[in-house]
Amino acid sequence: MANEAVKYVWEGAIPLQIHLHKSDVASHPAPPPALVLAPRIGYLPLLIPLIKPYFKDSLPPGEDSIWFDYKGVPLKWYIPTGVLFDLLCAEPERPWNLTVHFRGYPSNILIPCEGEDSVKWNFVNSLKEAQYIINGNCKNVMNMSQSDQEDLWTSVMNGDLDAYTKLSPKLKMATIEDDFSRKASLSSPQSRQGVTETDVAGQVKTARIPVRLYVRSINQDFKNLEDVPEIDTWDDISYLNRPVEFLREEGKCFTLRNAIESLLPEFIGDRAQTSGEERSRDDDNTEEADGLLREMGEIKLARIQGIEMKLEIPFSWVVNNLMNPEFYLHISVLVKAPQR
Amino acid sequence: MNSGREVSDGRLTVEGFSVAARAFADKWKIHNQSFPPWSWVPLINRTLHLSNQQEEGYLSLEEILILSSLEESPEDESLNVATDCLEKEESVDHTILVQNQENEAHYYDFHIVYSSSYKVPVLYFRGYCSGGQPLSLDVIKKDLPSCSVSLLHESKWTFITQEHPYLNRPWFKLHPCGTEDWIKLLSQSSISTGCQMPVDLYLVSWFSVVGQVVGLRIPLEMLN
C-alpha cells in the first residue's frame, strides 16, 4: 500500500488542448483541437495514439514524424510531461495549449523519437543512471528479466501504481532514511526493504540522490507569475543532470534549499559577494547588507510535481515522496540572477 | 577521500577530470601534431554563473575534416584526416564540396564531457556536411576505419543519440556504463601500485581505448 503522497504524484495529470499545426492541415475546415488528459509522470509521445484519431483525416500525404511545440518551442519528448508544464508555464495554463506536428521533425534540435520504444528506452536508461547514482552500480536493473522490465515499463505507461509497487522492490534501490514519511514498511514490511551495505552500518551518512534541475533565470523581480517572460528557446534554460550529495549531520536537517544550493552555489543565501569590483548601487554604507542581497541571486520558486515547494522542507521527505518512477527527482526552479 | 592524485576505482572526481583533461590536452599537443589541439571549454553558463571554485568544463576538438573517398586508405587504422584540416574554412578547396557521395567533405566535432552520474568521462561526437546538415550514424560508420567498425560489432560499445548535456542539440555518445571496469583493468600495471592510476594519465589511458572506436588513435608516446 503506497503512501498518499506517492499516489498523488501518480494520479497527477494535466489537461492539454492540442492544436494541429496549420502547415499540417490538409482538410477544410481545419479540425478542432484535441482535449487530452496527460499523466504528469508520462511522456508526450505516449499520447499519440489518443491524439492521432482526431487529426488523421486532416493530414497531408506522407509519413508521420510527430513532435510538439509550446509557443514555438519544440518540446523535448524525453522530459516527463509534468516537468515540461511546471518549467515552461510560470503561470499554470489550464488547459495547456500545445501544437502537434506530423511533418517536418526538427532533427537538428530534437533527438529522434520512434514512438513508445524510444520513450521506453529513455526511461530504462534513466533508471540505470539513477540506480548507478543511488547504489553505486546498475547491476540490479541490468539483471532484471526482460519480462520484469517490460512489466515495470507498462505499469508506468498505464499509471498503474499497484503494479509498479509490486515490481519496484526487484530493483533493490537503497532507501534514504527519513524521519518524516509515514513508514510504509509498517503496512508491508517486505516491499520497502532497502538492501545495501548501509543496513549493516546503520543510517547512511551521505547518499547521492539523482536530480535533474531545470533552471530559468530572470533579471528582474516580478509581482505575479504571469509577468515572467516567455521562454523562446531551450537556451534560456539551464539543465543540470547531476546528483545531490545528501549530507546527514547530527542535529541538522538537510533541506530542499540545501539541496538546490549545492547544485547552484551562486545562490547560497549566506555567502556574500566577494568580488572587489562589484559595488552596491547604494551610496549609503549602512545599507551595505541590502546591496549584497541585491547582488546575490535568489531562488524565487521551486516546483516539483506541480507543487510550489517551501524550501525549508526536509530533502529526505521530498526524495522519498516526489520522485518520478525512474527514481529521478525533477526540480524546476525560477531564479533571479545575481546582479553583475 | 584520497588526495585526488590517484584513481583507484576507475572513477574520477570532477576536479580530477579537470586535471586529467589539461594533462591530456598538453600531451596531445606535443605528441599528436597531425591533429589540431583540444581546447578546454569552461562551463560558464549563459544564464547562470556556475561556481568558479572548481572550474568545470569539457574538452573540445572540432571541425576535423574527413574526405571520404572510394579507395581504402593504405594505413587503415585512422580516420582519413585531411592534411589541411588545420586551416580554417576559407582555404578549403571548394571543388571537394560538390554533392558527390564519394568526395563529400565531412566535418567532425568531438567533446569529452564529465558525467557526474557515472564519475567517468564520456565521448560525444557528431558529423556534419559543409552546409551544417548532420550526418546519420550509417554515413558516419562509412567514414570510420574498418577496424573501428569491427570493434563496434564485436564489443559492447554502443553509439546512442542523446542530447548534448550543455548544448541543446542531438549528438552521438559512447555509452559510459562499464567504463570504470576497464579503466581499472588498464591500471593494473604493477602489483605494488595495485589499481592506482595517476590522475594525469586517466584521460590518456581512457582515450587510448575510446578513441579507437571513433578512429582516433593516439601515439604510444602519450602513454608515458
CSV table of N, CA and C in Angstrom, one decimal, chain A residues 76 78 107-112 121 125 129 132-133 138 208 217 234-236 238 241-243 264-267 271 340, chain B residues 11 43 45-51 53 56 116-119 134 160-163 165-170 175 177 180:
chain,number,residue,atom,x,y,z
A,76,LYS,N,10.9,18.8,-25.7
A,76,LYS,CA,11.8,17.6,-25.6
A,76,LYS,C,11.0,16.5,-25.0
A,78,TYR,N,11.6,13.5,-24.1
A,78,TYR,CA,12.0,12.6,-23.1
A,78,TYR,C,11.9,13.2,-21.7
A,107,SER,N,15.1,17.7,-36.6
A,107,SER,CA,16.1,16.7,-36.1
A,107,SER,C,17.4,17.4,-35.8
A,108,ASN,N,17.5,18.7,-36.2
A,108,ASN,CA,18.7,19.4,-35.7
A,108,ASN,C,18.6,19.9,-34.3
A,109,ILE,N,17.4,19.8,-33.8
A,109,ILE,CA,17.2,20.3,-32.4
A,109,ILE,C,16.7,19.1,-31.5
A,110,LEU,N,15.8,18.3,-32.0
A,110,LEU,CA,15.3,17.3,-31.1
A,110,LEU,C,15.9,15.9,-31.5
A,111,ILE,N,16.2,15.1,-30.5
A,111,ILE,CA,16.7,13.8,-30.8
A,111,ILE,C,15.5,13.0,-31.3
A,112,PRO,N,15.8,12.0,-32.2
A,112,PRO,CA,14.7,11.3,-32.9
A,112,PRO,C,13.9,10.5,-31.9
A,121,TRP,N,13.0,3.2,-23.9
A,121,TRP,CA,14.5,3.1,-23.9
A,121,TRP,C,15.1,4.2,-23.0
A,125,ASN,N,17.1,3.8,-19.5
A,125,ASN,CA,18.4,4.4,-19.3
A,125,ASN,C,18.5,5.3,-18.2
A,129,GLU,N,20.8,5.0,-14.8
A,129,GLU,CA,21.7,6.0,-14.3
A,129,GLU,C,21.3,6.4,-12.9
A,132,TYR,N,22.6,3.7,-10.7
A,132,TYR,CA,24.1,3.8,-10.5
A,132,TYR,C,24.4,4.9,-9.5
A,133,ILE,N,23.7,6.0,-9.5
A,133,ILE,CA,23.9,7.1,-8.6
A,133,ILE,C,23.6,6.6,-7.1
A,138,CYS,N,24.7,-0.4,-11.5
A,138,CYS,CA,23.3,-0.6,-12.0
A,138,CYS,C,23.1,-2.1,-12.3
A,208,ARG,N,24.0,9.7,-2.5
A,208,ARG,CA,23.8,10.5,-3.7
A,208,ARG,C,22.4,10.3,-4.2
A,217,SER,N,16.3,31.6,-15.4
A,217,SER,CA,16.9,32.7,-14.7
A,217,SER,C,16.3,34.0,-15.3
A,234,TRP,N,15.3,26.7,-25.7
A,234,TRP,CA,15.8,25.9,-24.6
A,234,TRP,C,17.1,26.5,-24.1
A,235,ASP,N,17.8,27.4,-24.9
A,235,ASP,CA,19.0,28.0,-24.4
A,235,ASP,C,18.7,29.0,-23.3
A,236,ASP,N,17.4,29.3,-23.1
A,236,ASP,CA,17.0,30.2,-21.9
A,236,ASP,C,17.0,29.4,-20.6
A,238,SER,N,18.8,26.5,-18.1
A,238,SER,CA,20.0,25.7,-17.8
A,238,SER,C,19.5,24.4,-17.2
A,241,ASN,N,22.0,17.9,-14.9
A,241,ASN,CA,21.8,16.5,-14.6
A,241,ASN,C,22.9,16.0,-13.7
A,242,ARG,N,22.8,16.3,-12.4
A,242,ARG,CA,23.8,15.9,-11.5
A,242,ARG,C,23.3,15.6,-10.1
A,243,PRO,N,23.9,14.6,-9.5
A,243,PRO,CA,23.4,14.1,-8.2
A,243,PRO,C,23.6,15.1,-7.1
A,264,LEU,N,23.6,24.9,-7.2
A,264,LEU,CA,23.8,26.2,-7.7
A,264,LEU,C,24.5,27.1,-6.6
A,265,PRO,N,25.8,26.9,-6.5
A,265,PRO,CA,26.5,27.6,-5.4
A,265,PRO,C,26.3,29.1,-5.4
A,266,GLU,N,26.0,29.7,-6.6
A,266,GLU,CA,25.9,31.2,-6.7
A,266,GLU,C,24.7,31.7,-5.9
A,267,PHE,N,23.8,30.8,-5.4
A,267,PHE,CA,22.6,31.2,-4.8
A,267,PHE,C,22.5,30.9,-3.3
A,271,ARG,N,26.2,33.5,1.6
A,271,ARG,CA,27.5,33.7,1.0
A,271,ARG,C,27.6,35.0,0.4
A,340,ARG,N,25.1,41.8,-11.9
A,340,ARG,CA,26.5,41.9,-12.2
A,340,ARG,C,26.8,43.3,-12.6
B,11,ARG,N,37.2,5.5,-11.3
B,11,ARG,CA,36.3,6.7,-11.5
B,11,ARG,C,37.1,8.0,-11.1
B,43,LEU,N,32.5,25.8,-18.3
B,43,LEU,CA,31.1,25.8,-18.2
B,43,LEU,C,30.6,27.1,-17.6
B,45,ASN,N,27.9,29.2,-17.8
B,45,ASN,CA,26.6,29.1,-18.4
B,45,ASN,C,26.0,30.5,-18.8
B,46,ARG,N,25.3,30.4,-19.8
B,46,ARG,CA,24.7,31.7,-20.3
B,46,ARG,C,23.8,32.3,-19.3
B,47,THR,N,23.0,31.5,-18.7
B,47,THR,CA,22.0,32.2,-17.8
B,47,THR,C,22.4,32.1,-16.3
B,48,LEU,N,23.4,31.3,-16.0
B,48,LEU,CA,23.9,31.2,-14.7
B,48,LEU,C,25.4,31.3,-14.7
B,49,HIS,N,25.9,31.7,-13.6
B,49,HIS,CA,27.3,31.6,-13.4
B,49,HIS,C,27.6,30.5,-12.4
B,50,LEU,N,28.1,29.4,-13.0
B,50,LEU,CA,28.4,28.3,-12.1
B,50,LEU,C,29.6,28.6,-11.3
B,51,SER,N,29.7,28.0,-10.1
B,51,SER,CA,30.8,28.3,-9.3
B,51,SER,C,32.2,28.2,-10.0
B,53,GLN,N,35.0,28.1,-8.4
B,53,GLN,CA,36.0,27.5,-7.5
B,53,GLN,C,36.5,26.2,-8.0
B,56,GLU,N,34.6,24.0,-14.0
B,56,GLU,CA,34.2,22.8,-14.7
B,56,GLU,C,34.1,23.1,-16.2
B,116,SER,N,28.7,13.4,-14.1
B,116,SER,CA,28.7,13.4,-12.6
B,116,SER,C,28.0,12.2,-12.1
B,117,SER,N,27.1,11.6,-13.0
B,117,SER,CA,26.4,10.4,-12.5
B,117,SER,C,27.3,9.2,-12.4
B,118,TYR,N,28.0,9.0,-13.5
B,118,TYR,CA,28.9,7.8,-13.6
B,118,TYR,C,30.3,8.1,-13.1
B,119,LYS,N,30.7,9.3,-12.9
B,119,LYS,CA,32.0,9.7,-12.5
B,119,LYS,C,33.1,9.3,-13.4
B,134,PRO,N,23.4,17.6,-40.3
B,134,PRO,CA,24.0,16.5,-39.6
B,134,PRO,C,24.1,15.2,-40.4
B,160,ILE,N,24.9,6.0,-29.0
B,160,ILE,CA,23.5,6.4,-28.8
B,160,ILE,C,23.3,7.8,-29.2
B,161,THR,N,22.1,8.1,-29.7
B,161,THR,CA,21.8,9.6,-29.9
B,161,THR,C,21.3,10.1,-28.6
B,162,GLN,N,21.9,11.2,-28.2
B,162,GLN,CA,21.4,11.8,-27.0
B,162,GLN,C,21.7,13.3,-27.1
B,163,GLU,N,21.0,14.0,-26.3
B,163,GLU,CA,21.2,15.4,-26.3
B,163,GLU,C,22.5,15.7,-25.6
B,165,PRO,N,24.8,17.4,-23.2
B,165,PRO,CA,24.4,17.9,-21.8
B,165,PRO,C,24.3,19.4,-21.7
B,166,TYR,N,25.1,20.1,-22.6
B,166,TYR,CA,25.1,21.5,-22.4
B,166,TYR,C,24.7,22.3,-23.6
B,167,LEU,N,24.6,21.7,-24.8
B,167,LEU,CA,24.4,22.4,-26.0
B,167,LEU,C,23.0,22.3,-26.6
B,168,ASN,N,22.1,21.6,-26.0
B,168,ASN,CA,20.7,21.5,-26.5
B,168,ASN,C,20.6,21.1,-28.0
B,169,ARG,N,21.5,20.2,-28.4
B,169,ARG,CA,21.4,19.6,-29.7
B,169,ARG,C,21.7,18.1,-29.7
B,170,PRO,N,21.2,17.4,-30.6
B,170,PRO,CA,21.4,15.9,-30.6
B,170,PRO,C,22.9,15.7,-31.0
B,175,HIS,N,28.2,5.0,-24.9
B,175,HIS,CA,27.6,4.8,-23.6
B,175,HIS,C,28.7,4.5,-22.5
B,177,CYS,N,28.5,3.2,-19.4
B,177,CYS,CA,28.4,2.2,-18.4
B,177,CYS,C,29.5,1.1,-18.5
B,180,GLU,N,34.4,2.3,-15.7
B,180,GLU,CA,35.3,2.2,-14.6
B,180,GLU,C,35.9,0.8,-14.5
